[in-house]
Every structure is written in C-alpha cells, then in structure tokens.
Coordinates of C-alpha atoms in Angstrom, one line a residue:
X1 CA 120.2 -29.2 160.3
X2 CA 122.2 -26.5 161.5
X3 CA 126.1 -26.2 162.0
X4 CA 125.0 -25.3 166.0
X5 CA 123.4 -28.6 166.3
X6 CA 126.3 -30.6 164.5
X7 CA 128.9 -29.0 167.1
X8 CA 126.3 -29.8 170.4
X9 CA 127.1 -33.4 169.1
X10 CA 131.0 -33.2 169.7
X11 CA 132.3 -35.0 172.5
X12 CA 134.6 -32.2 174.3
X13 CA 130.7 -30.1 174.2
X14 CA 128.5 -32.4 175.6
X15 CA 130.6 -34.6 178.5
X16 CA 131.4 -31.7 180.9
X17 CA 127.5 -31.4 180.9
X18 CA 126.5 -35.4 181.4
X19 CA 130.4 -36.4 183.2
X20 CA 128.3 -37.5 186.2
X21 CA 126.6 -39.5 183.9
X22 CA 128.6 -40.9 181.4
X23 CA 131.8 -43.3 181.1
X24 CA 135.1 -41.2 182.7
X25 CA 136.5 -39.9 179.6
X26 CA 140.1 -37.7 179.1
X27 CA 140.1 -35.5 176.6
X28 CA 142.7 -33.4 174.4
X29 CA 142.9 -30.7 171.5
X30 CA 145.3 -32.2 168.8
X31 CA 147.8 -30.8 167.4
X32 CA 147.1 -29.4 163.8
X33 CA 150.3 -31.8 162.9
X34 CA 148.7 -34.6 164.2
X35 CA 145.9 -34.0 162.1
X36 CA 147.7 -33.8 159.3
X37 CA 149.4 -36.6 159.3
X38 CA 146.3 -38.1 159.7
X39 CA 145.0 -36.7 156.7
X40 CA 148.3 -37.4 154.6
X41 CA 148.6 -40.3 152.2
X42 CA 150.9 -39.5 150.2
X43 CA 153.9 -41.4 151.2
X44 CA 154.3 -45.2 152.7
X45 CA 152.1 -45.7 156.3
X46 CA 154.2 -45.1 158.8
X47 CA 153.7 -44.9 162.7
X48 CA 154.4 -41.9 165.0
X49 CA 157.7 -43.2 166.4
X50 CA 157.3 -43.7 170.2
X51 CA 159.1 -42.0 172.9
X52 CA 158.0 -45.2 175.0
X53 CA 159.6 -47.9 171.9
X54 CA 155.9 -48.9 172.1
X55 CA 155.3 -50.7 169.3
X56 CA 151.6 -51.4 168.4
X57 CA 151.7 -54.5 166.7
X58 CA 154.5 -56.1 168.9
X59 CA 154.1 -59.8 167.3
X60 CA 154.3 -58.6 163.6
X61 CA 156.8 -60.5 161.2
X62 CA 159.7 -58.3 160.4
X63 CA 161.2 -59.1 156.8
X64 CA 164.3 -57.4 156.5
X65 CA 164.1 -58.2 152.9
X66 CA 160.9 -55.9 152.4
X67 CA 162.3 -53.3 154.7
X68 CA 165.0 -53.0 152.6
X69 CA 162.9 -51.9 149.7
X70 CA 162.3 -48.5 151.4
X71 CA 165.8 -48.1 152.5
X72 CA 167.9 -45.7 150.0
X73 CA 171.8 -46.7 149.0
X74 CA 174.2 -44.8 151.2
X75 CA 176.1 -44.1 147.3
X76 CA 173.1 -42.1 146.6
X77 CA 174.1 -38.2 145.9
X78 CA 170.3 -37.0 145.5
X79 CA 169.0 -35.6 148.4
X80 CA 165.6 -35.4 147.5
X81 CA 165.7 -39.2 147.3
X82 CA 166.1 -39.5 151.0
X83 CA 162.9 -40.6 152.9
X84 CA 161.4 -38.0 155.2
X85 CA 162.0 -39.0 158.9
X86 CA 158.9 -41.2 160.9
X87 CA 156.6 -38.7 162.8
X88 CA 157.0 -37.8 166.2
X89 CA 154.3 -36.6 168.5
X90 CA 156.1 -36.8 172.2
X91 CA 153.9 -33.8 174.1
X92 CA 151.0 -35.3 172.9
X93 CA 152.5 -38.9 173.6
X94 CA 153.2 -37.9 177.2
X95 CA 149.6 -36.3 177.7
X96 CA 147.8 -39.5 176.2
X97 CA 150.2 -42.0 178.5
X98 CA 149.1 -40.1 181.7
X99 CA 145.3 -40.8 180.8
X100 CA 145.5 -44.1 180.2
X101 CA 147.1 -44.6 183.4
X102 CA 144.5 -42.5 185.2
X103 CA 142.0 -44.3 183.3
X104 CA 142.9 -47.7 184.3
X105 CA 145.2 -48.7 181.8
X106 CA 143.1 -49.3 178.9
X107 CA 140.8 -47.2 176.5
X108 CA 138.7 -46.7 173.5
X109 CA 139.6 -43.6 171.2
X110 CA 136.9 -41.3 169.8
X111 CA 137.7 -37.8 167.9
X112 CA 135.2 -34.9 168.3
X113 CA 131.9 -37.3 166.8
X114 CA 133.2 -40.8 165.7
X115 CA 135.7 -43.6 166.7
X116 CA 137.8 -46.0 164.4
X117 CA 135.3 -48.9 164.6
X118 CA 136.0 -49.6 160.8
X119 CA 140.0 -50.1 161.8
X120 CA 139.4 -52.7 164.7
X121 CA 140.5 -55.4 162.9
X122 CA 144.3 -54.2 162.7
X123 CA 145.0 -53.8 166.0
X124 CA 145.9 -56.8 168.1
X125 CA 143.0 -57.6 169.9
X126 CA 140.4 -56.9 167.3
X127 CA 138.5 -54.6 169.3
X128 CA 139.1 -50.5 170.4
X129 CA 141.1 -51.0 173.4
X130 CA 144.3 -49.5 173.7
X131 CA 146.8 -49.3 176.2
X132 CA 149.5 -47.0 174.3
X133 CA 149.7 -44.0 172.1
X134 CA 151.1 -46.3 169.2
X135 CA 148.1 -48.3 169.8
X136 CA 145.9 -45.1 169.7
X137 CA 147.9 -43.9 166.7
X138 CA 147.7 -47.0 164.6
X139 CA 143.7 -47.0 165.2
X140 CA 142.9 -43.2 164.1
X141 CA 145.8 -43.5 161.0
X142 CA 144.5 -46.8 159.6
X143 CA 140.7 -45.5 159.4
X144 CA 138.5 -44.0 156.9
X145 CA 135.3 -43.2 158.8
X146 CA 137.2 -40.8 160.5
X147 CA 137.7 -38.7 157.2
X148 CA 133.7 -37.9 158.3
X149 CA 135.2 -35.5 161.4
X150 CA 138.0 -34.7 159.6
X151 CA 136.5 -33.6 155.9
X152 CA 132.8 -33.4 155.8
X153 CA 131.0 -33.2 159.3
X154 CA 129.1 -30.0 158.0
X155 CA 128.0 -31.7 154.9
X156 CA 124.3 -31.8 155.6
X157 CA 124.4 -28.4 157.2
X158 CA 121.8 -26.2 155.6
X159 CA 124.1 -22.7 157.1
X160 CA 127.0 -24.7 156.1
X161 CA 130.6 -21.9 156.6
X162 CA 132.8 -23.9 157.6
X163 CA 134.7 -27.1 155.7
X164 CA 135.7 -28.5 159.1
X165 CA 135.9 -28.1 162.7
X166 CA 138.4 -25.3 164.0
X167 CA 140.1 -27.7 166.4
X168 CA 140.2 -31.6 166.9
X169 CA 139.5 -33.2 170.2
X170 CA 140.7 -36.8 171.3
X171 CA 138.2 -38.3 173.9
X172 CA 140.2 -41.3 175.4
X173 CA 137.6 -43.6 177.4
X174 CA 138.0 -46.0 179.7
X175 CA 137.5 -49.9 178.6
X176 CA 135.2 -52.1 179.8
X177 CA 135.3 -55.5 178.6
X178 CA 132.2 -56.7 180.5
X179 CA 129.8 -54.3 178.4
X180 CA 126.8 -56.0 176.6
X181 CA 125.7 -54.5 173.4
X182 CA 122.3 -56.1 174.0
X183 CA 122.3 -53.1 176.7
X184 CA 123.0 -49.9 174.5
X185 CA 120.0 -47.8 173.0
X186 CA 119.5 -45.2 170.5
X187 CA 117.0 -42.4 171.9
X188 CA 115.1 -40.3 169.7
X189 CA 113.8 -36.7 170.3
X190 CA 111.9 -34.4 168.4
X191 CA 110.6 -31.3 169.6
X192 CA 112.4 -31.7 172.9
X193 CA 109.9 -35.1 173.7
X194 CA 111.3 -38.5 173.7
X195 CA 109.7 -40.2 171.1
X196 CA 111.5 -43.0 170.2
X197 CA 113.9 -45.8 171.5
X198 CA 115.7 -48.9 169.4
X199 CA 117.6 -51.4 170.7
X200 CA 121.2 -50.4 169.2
X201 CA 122.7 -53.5 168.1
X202 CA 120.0 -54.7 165.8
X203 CA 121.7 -57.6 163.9
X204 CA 121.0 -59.8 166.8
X205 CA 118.1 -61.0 168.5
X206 CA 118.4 -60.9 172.5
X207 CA 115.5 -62.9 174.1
X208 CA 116.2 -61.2 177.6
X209 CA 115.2 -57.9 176.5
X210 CA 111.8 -59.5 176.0
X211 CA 111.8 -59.9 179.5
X212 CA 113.0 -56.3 180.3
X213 CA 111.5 -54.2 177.4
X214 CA 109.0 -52.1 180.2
X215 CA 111.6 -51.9 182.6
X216 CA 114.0 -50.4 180.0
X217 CA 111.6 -48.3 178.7
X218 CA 110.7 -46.9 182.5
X219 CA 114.4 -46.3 183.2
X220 CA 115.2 -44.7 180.4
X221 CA 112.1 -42.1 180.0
X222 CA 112.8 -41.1 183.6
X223 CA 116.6 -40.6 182.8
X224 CA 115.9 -37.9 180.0
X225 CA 113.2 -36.6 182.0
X226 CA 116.2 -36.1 185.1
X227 CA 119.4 -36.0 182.8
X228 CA 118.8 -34.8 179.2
X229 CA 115.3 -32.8 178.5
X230 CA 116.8 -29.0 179.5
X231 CA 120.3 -29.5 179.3
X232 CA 120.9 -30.7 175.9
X233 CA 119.6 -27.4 174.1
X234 CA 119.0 -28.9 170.2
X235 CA 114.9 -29.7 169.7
X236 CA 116.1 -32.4 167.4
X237 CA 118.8 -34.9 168.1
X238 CA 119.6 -38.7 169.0
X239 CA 121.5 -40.0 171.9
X240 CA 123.0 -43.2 173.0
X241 CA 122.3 -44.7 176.5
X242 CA 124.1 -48.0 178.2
X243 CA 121.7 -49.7 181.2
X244 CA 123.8 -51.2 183.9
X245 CA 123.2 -54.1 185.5
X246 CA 122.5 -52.0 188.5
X247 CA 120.0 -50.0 186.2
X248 CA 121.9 -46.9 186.3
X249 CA 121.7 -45.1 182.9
X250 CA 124.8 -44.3 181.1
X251 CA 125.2 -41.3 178.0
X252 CA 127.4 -42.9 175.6
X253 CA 127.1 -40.3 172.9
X254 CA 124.6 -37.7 170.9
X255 CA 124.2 -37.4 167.4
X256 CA 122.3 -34.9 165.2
X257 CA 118.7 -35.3 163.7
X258 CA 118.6 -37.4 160.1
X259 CA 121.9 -36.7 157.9
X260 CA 124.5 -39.3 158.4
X261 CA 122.9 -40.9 161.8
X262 CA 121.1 -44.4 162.0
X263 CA 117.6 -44.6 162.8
X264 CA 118.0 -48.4 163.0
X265 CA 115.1 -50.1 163.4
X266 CA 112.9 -46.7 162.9
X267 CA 112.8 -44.6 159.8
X268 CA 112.8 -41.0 160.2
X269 CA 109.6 -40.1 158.9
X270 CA 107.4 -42.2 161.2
X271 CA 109.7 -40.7 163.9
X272 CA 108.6 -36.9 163.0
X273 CA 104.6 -38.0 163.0
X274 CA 105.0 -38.8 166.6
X275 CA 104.9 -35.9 168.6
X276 CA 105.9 -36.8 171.7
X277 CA 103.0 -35.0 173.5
X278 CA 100.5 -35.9 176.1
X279 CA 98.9 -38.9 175.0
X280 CA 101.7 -40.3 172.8
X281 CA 103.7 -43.4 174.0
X282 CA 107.3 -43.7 173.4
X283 CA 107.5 -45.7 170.7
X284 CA 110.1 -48.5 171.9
X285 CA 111.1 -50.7 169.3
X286 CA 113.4 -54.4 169.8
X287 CA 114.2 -56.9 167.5
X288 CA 111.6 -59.8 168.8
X289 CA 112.7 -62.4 166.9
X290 CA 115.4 -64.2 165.0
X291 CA 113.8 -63.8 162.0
X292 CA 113.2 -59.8 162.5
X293 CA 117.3 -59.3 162.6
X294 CA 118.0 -56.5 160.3
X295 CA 120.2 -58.3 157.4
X296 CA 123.1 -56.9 156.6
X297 CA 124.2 -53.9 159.1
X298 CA 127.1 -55.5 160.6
X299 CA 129.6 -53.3 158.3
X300 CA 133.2 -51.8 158.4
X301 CA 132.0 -48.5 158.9
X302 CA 130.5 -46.9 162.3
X303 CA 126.6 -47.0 162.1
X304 CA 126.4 -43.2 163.0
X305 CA 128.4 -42.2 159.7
X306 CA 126.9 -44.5 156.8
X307 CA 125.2 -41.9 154.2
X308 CA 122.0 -43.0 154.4
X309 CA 120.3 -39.7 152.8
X310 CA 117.4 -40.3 150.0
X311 CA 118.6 -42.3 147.1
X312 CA 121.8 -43.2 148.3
X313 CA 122.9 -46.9 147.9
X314 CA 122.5 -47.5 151.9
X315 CA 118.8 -45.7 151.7
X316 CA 118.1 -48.0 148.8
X317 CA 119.7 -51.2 150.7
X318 CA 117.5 -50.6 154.0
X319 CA 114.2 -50.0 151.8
X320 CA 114.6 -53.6 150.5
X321 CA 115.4 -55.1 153.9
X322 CA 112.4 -53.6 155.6
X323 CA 110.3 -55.1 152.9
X324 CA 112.2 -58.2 153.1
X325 CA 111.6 -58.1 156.6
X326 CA 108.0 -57.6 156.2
X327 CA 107.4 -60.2 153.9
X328 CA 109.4 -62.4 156.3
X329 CA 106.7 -61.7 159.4
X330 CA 103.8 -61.8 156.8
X331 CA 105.0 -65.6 155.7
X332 CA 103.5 -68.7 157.5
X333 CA 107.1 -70.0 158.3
X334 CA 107.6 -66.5 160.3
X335 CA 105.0 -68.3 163.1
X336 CA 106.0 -71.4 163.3

C-alpha cells in the first residue's frame, strides 16, 4: 500500500468526485488547535466552551461538591496552581453551526477517514447524531479510534514519509434516522474489477436480503460500472455503498486495500485469486442464516480501523470464528 492510495481514501478527496452520489456532506480544515486539543490528555476533560451555552450533555447531574475539587482557593499565592482556562473554538463554532443548519439540523461527524463510532455511547442519544458543535466536540474528544487519523493512518504504508496527514478535515453529514444497516455494502476491487461484495453489518441475519441478493448484486455492479470504475484512480481499494428503497445507490465511504480495513465476511486472499475478468462472477457474499452470524464483531471500535494484519489478536480471533462457523454449517443441527 502506498501513501497515494491511503490519501484517495480521505473524505475531503473523494466527495467532490461522487457529491452527486453520495449523502450531502459539509466539510472543514481544522484548526491545528483543535487538533491538539484533541490529541491532549494531559489535564482533566474538559469541553470547548460554547459561544452558543450549548451544553452537550444538558440532563447531566451537576455536584457542586465534585466541582469543587478542581476549583483552586482564592488564598492561593502560586500562580502556576491556577487551572488553565476551558478551550474555545468560536470561528470554527460558527462555521460548524451554519452546516448543521443547512444540513437539516442534525449530523454525523467523520474526520478525514473514520468517525467516533466507539464514543456513541456518551452522547445523549446513543448514536452519531449531533445537532451542536458541543455535541460534535464531545464525540471526537471522548474517542480513541480517532487516534488512527490522527497518529498512525500511514502505518501500513510501504513509502511511508509522513507521521500524519498535513491537515485535518471535518466532514459533517446529514442524519438520517430511517437508514437500515441491512442495506449498506462493502465493495471489493482489485485490479480495477469488482470482485467482491459483503453485506456490511454481518452480526445479523436479514432474511429480506434473501429475497433481493440478485437485485442487489445487479444494482450495484452497474453503479461502479456508471459511478466508480475510472474515477476512483487506486487499482486496489474497498468502498461502501447504501441501496435506497428507491434503488438508487449511495457512496458512503472508500477505504484502502488490506491494512486496517474489514474484509468481513471475505478474507483477503481469496479476494486476490479472483480476478475480476471476463468469465468471473462477482463474488457476493450474505449472511444466510442465523446460525452463519459472525460472532463477536459488534465492538467499540469502527470496523474499518480494527488491526487485523497477520498474527494480530483480531487476525487470530476471526481465524477461529470462521472455523467455528464452519463447523457450525458442517453440524447436523446447522440443517434442522
């Protein structure tokens, strides 16, 4: 893998190519002070303070007992006691306010390759949808799969110069509660052919796309042939599709080849034997059962950025559920 194919996968790369067909997404270069206090844990968490008085967790428990603890005597002569002031990001604050607005109101946040998925469970709804900066704020401060964009997205580069992007993007897109993850793919392509397709949530079994495997498949081979094939320059990549219920095919995201993406319910090797030529089917691949649910990969951490490389403990973990999974379908129970 090269560092060129790594920056094809940002966001603020690939969505003026595919806006037409993609979710409406705002984006914006961070400040490097943002992204420093992103980085920074050295001192007690503390929220941007808001130019709005937005407050993202509005129906928290304030102990003025335990806010005390952090609060130093007025007697105290020693300046270097005193507590450094809350952040304050009001430009960017204004900028981010104006999108969601535009946007509807409400949004999911994503930096140049990854969202917060592994922080959901702080915010007040439990999901990615935010309707203020604090919101926003609270999200990208209180994860650690984000360190992946911030830190180490050149990792697995074999030209690897650089330590980390030279700016940071925030894609803010726009929420909509009525998606079905039943109805996001992972597409595969090697060599610049379409070789593979997995159902993308594969910890559940969704009898109706039984039903609407071929017409899935039909849709979305003639959407890369249209969309993707000679626009998206890698010969190696991955990218994420959403089927409406009009059948319109949205690009949710790209990811490089191997490294730190998911094949899901593929492994990478049997991806690279097909070629994708003139004779070869897409290999389309559903969970088709209950019992052929892939145990254990509803985790805290964004599928795309789990290190999953040869002997690592997630490459290990998967090896034993595809054997577990085998023995499963070779069982007499797995018929009955």
């Amino acid at each position: 893998m090269k560092e060129e194919e790594v920056n094809r996968c940002q966001i603020q790369e690939w969505y003026p190519k595919f806006k037409s067909v993609s979710i409406k997404t705002h984006i914006h270069e961070l400040p490097e002070s943002f992204i420093q206090y992103l980085l920074d844990d050295s001192g007690p968490f503390l929220l941007p303070v808001s130019i709005s008085n937005d407050d993202a967790l509005p129906n928290r428990i304030h102990n003025p007992e335990e806010e005390e603890d952090y609060q130093v005597s007025e007697e105290s002569g020693d300046e270097s006691e005193q507590p450094l002031p809350p952040p304050s990001f009001p430009e960017l604050e204004l900028q981010i306010k104006g999108s969601i607005e535009s946007l509807g109101g409400a949004v999911f946040p994503k930096l140049n390759w990854s969202a917060p998925k592994d922080s959901a469970w702080i915010s007040t709804t439990g999901t990615l949808r935010c309707t203020t900066f604090s919101e926003i704020a609270l999200l990208l401060r209180s994860s650690d799969s984000l360190i992946h964009d911030l830190c180490h997205a050149y990792d697995s580069c074999s030209d690897k110069s650089l330590s980390r992007p030279l700016s940071f993007f925030l894609a803010l897109r726009r929420w909509y509660p009525s998606l079905r993850p039943e109805m996001e793919f992972r597409c595969f392509v090697w060599g610049q052919n379409l070789v593979g397709i997995s159902q993308r949530e594969v910890t559940t079994f969704y009898p109706v796309l039984l039903e609407k495997k071929n017409d899935i498949e039909s849709l979305i081979n003639e959407f890369y042939e249209d969309h993707v094939r000679l626009k998206f320059e890698s010969e190696n990549y991955t990218f994420d599709v959403y089927v409406t219920n009009d059948e319109r095919i949205k690009v949710l995201d790209f990811n490089p080849w191997g490294a730190f993406t998911l094949p899901l319910l593929f492994n990478w090797e049997e991806l690279e034997q097909n070629t994708g030529e003139e004779g070869d089917q897409v290999d389309f691949r559903i969970v088709e059962s209950q019992c052929a649910v892939r145990p254990g990969m509803k985790t805290a951490v964004p599928y795309d950025y789990l290190d999953t490389s040869s002997g690592s403990g997630w490459d290990q973990f998967l090896r034993n559920a595809d054997e577990e999974l085998r023995q499963q379908i070779r069982s007499p129970e797995a018929g009955a």
